[in-house]
mmCIF file of C-alpha atoms in Angstrom:
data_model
loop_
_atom_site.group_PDB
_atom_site.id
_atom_site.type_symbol
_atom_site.label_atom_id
_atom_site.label_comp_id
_atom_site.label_asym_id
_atom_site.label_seq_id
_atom_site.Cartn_x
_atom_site.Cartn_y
_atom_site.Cartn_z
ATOM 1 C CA UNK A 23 0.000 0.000 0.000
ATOM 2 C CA UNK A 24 0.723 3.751 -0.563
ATOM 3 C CA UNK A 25 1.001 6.725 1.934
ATOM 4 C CA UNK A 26 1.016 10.197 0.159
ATOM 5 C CA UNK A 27 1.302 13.509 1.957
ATOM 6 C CA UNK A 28 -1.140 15.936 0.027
ATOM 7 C CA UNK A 29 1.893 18.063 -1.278
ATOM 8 C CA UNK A 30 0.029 18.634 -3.822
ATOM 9 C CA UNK A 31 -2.977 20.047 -2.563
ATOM 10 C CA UNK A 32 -1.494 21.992 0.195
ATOM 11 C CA UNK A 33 1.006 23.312 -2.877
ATOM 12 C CA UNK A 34 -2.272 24.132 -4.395
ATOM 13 C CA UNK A 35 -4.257 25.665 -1.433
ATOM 14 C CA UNK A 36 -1.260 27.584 -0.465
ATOM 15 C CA UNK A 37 -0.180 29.798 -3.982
ATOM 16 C CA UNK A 38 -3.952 30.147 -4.125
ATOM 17 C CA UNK A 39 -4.690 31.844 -0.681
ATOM 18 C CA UNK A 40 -1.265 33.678 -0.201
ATOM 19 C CA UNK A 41 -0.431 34.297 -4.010
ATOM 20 C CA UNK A 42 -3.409 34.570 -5.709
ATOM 21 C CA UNK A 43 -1.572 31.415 -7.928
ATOM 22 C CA UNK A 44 -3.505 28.670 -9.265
ATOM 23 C CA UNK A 45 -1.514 25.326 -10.659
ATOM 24 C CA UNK A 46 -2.570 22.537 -12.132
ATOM 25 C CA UNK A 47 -1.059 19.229 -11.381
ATOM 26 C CA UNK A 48 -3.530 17.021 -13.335
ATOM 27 C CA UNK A 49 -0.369 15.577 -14.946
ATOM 28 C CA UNK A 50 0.814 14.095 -11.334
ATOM 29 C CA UNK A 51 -2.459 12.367 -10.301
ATOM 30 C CA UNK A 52 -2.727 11.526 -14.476
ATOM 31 C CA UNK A 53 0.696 9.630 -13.136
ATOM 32 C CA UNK A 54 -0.150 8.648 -9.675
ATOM 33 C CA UNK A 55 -3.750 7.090 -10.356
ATOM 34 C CA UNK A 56 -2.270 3.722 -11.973
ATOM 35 C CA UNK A 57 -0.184 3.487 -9.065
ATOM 36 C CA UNK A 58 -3.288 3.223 -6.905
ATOM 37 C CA UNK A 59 -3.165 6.229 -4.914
ATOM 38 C CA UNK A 60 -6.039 7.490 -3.357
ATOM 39 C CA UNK A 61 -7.007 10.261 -0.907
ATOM 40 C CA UNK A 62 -8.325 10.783 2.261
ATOM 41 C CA UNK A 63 -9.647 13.827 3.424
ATOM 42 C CA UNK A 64 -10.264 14.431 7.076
ATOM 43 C CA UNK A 65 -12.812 17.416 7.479
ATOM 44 C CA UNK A 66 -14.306 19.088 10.559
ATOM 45 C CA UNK A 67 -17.820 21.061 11.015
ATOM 46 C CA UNK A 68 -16.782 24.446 11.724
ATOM 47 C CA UNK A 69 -18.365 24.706 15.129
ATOM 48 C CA UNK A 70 -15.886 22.005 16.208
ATOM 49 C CA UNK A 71 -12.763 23.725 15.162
ATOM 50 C CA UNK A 72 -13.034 25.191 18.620
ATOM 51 C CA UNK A 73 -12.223 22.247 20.916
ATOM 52 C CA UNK A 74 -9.852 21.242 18.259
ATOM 53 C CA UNK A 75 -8.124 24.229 19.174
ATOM 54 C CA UNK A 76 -8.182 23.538 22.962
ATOM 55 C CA UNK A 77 -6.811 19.828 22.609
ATOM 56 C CA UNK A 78 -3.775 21.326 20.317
ATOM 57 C CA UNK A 79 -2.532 24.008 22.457
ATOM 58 C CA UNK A 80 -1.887 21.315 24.542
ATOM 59 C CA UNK A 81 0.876 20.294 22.572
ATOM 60 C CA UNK A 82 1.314 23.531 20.204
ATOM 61 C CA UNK A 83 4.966 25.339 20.135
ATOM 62 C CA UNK A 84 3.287 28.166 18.366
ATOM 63 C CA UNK A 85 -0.178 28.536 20.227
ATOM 64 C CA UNK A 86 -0.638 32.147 18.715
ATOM 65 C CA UNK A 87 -1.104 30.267 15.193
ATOM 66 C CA UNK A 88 -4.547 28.970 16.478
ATOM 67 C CA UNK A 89 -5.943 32.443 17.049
ATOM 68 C CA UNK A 90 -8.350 33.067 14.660
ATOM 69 C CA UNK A 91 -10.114 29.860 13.656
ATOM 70 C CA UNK A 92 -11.145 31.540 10.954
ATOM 71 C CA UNK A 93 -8.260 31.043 8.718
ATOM 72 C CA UNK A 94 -8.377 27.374 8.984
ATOM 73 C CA UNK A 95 -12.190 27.129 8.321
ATOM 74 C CA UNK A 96 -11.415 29.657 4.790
ATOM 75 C CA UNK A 97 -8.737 27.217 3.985
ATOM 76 C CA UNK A 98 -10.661 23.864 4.592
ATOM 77 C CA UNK A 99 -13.458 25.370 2.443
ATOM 78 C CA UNK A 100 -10.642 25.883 -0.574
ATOM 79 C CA UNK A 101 -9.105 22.535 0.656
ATOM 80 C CA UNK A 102 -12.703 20.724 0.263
ATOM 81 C CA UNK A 103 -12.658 22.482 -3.933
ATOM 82 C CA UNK A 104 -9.276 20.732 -4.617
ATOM 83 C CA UNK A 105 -10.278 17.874 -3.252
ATOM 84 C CA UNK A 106 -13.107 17.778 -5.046
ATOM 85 C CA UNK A 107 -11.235 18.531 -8.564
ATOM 86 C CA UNK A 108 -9.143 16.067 -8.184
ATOM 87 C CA UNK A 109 -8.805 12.658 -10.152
ATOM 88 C CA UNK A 110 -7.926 10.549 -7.353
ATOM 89 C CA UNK A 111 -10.327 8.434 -5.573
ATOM 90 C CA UNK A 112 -11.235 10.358 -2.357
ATOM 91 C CA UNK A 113 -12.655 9.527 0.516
ATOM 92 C CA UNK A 114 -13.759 12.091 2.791
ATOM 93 C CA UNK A 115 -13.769 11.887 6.544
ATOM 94 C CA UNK A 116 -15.760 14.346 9.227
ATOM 95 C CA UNK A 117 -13.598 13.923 12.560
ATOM 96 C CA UNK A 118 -15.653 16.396 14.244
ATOM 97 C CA UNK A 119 -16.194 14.030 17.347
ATOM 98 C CA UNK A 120 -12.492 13.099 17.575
ATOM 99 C CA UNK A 121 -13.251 9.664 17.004
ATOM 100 C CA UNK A 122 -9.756 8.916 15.970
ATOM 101 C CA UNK A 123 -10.680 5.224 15.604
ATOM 102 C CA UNK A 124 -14.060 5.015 14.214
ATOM 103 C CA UNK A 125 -12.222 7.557 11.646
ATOM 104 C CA UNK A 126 -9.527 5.240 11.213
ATOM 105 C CA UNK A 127 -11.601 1.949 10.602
ATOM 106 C CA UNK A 128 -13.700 3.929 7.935
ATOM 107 C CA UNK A 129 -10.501 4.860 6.193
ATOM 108 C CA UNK A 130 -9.309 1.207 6.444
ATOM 109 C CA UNK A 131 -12.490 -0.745 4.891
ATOM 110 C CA UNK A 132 -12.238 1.734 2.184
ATOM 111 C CA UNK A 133 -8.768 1.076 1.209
ATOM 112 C CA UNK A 134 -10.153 -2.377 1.323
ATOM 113 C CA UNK A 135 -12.729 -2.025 -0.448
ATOM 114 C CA UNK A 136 -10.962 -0.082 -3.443
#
């Protein structure tokens, strides 16, 4: 099996949102979809971002980042149109409830079943 980082969308998301940039990489996922890759996107309802927040300041070396939840909900919403333009077989995952294993055991039986 295959692990990719979303480079490519976070490439994407990021030269769109700081740079006004948009690039296409088609030509990769034309490449990596005989391969088998697929995608997984893990998604949150915005009125949960908050107690996100309080679990990762926990653990956060840059706490001030997590200041305006706003940004993260604006780039989730651009996240959710890449992910939807892209060739790859996606599945998308709401981990609202922080229910890292229920999450994970969806993600598995659907990299089983495809």
């Amino acid at each position: 099996s295959w692990i990719v980082d979303r480079f490519h969308l976070s490439t994407q998301l990021y030269q769109q949102t700081a740079r006004g940039k948009r690039y296409d990489f088609a030509w990769l996922e034309d490449r990596l979809r005989p391969l088998a890759f697929r995608l997984v996107f893990c998604t949150r309802r915005p009125e949960s971002f908050a107690a996100a927040r309080e679990a990762r300041l926990k653990v956060s070396g840059n706490p001030s980042q997590y200041d305006d939840l706003e940004v993260f909900i604006r780039d989730q919403d651009v996240m959710r149109e890449l992910v939807a333009a892209s060739t790859l077989p996606t599945l998308q995952v709401d981990v609202s409830d922080d229910d890292v294993a229920g999450a994970s055991e969806r993600i598995a039986d659907w990299l089983e079943t495809t």
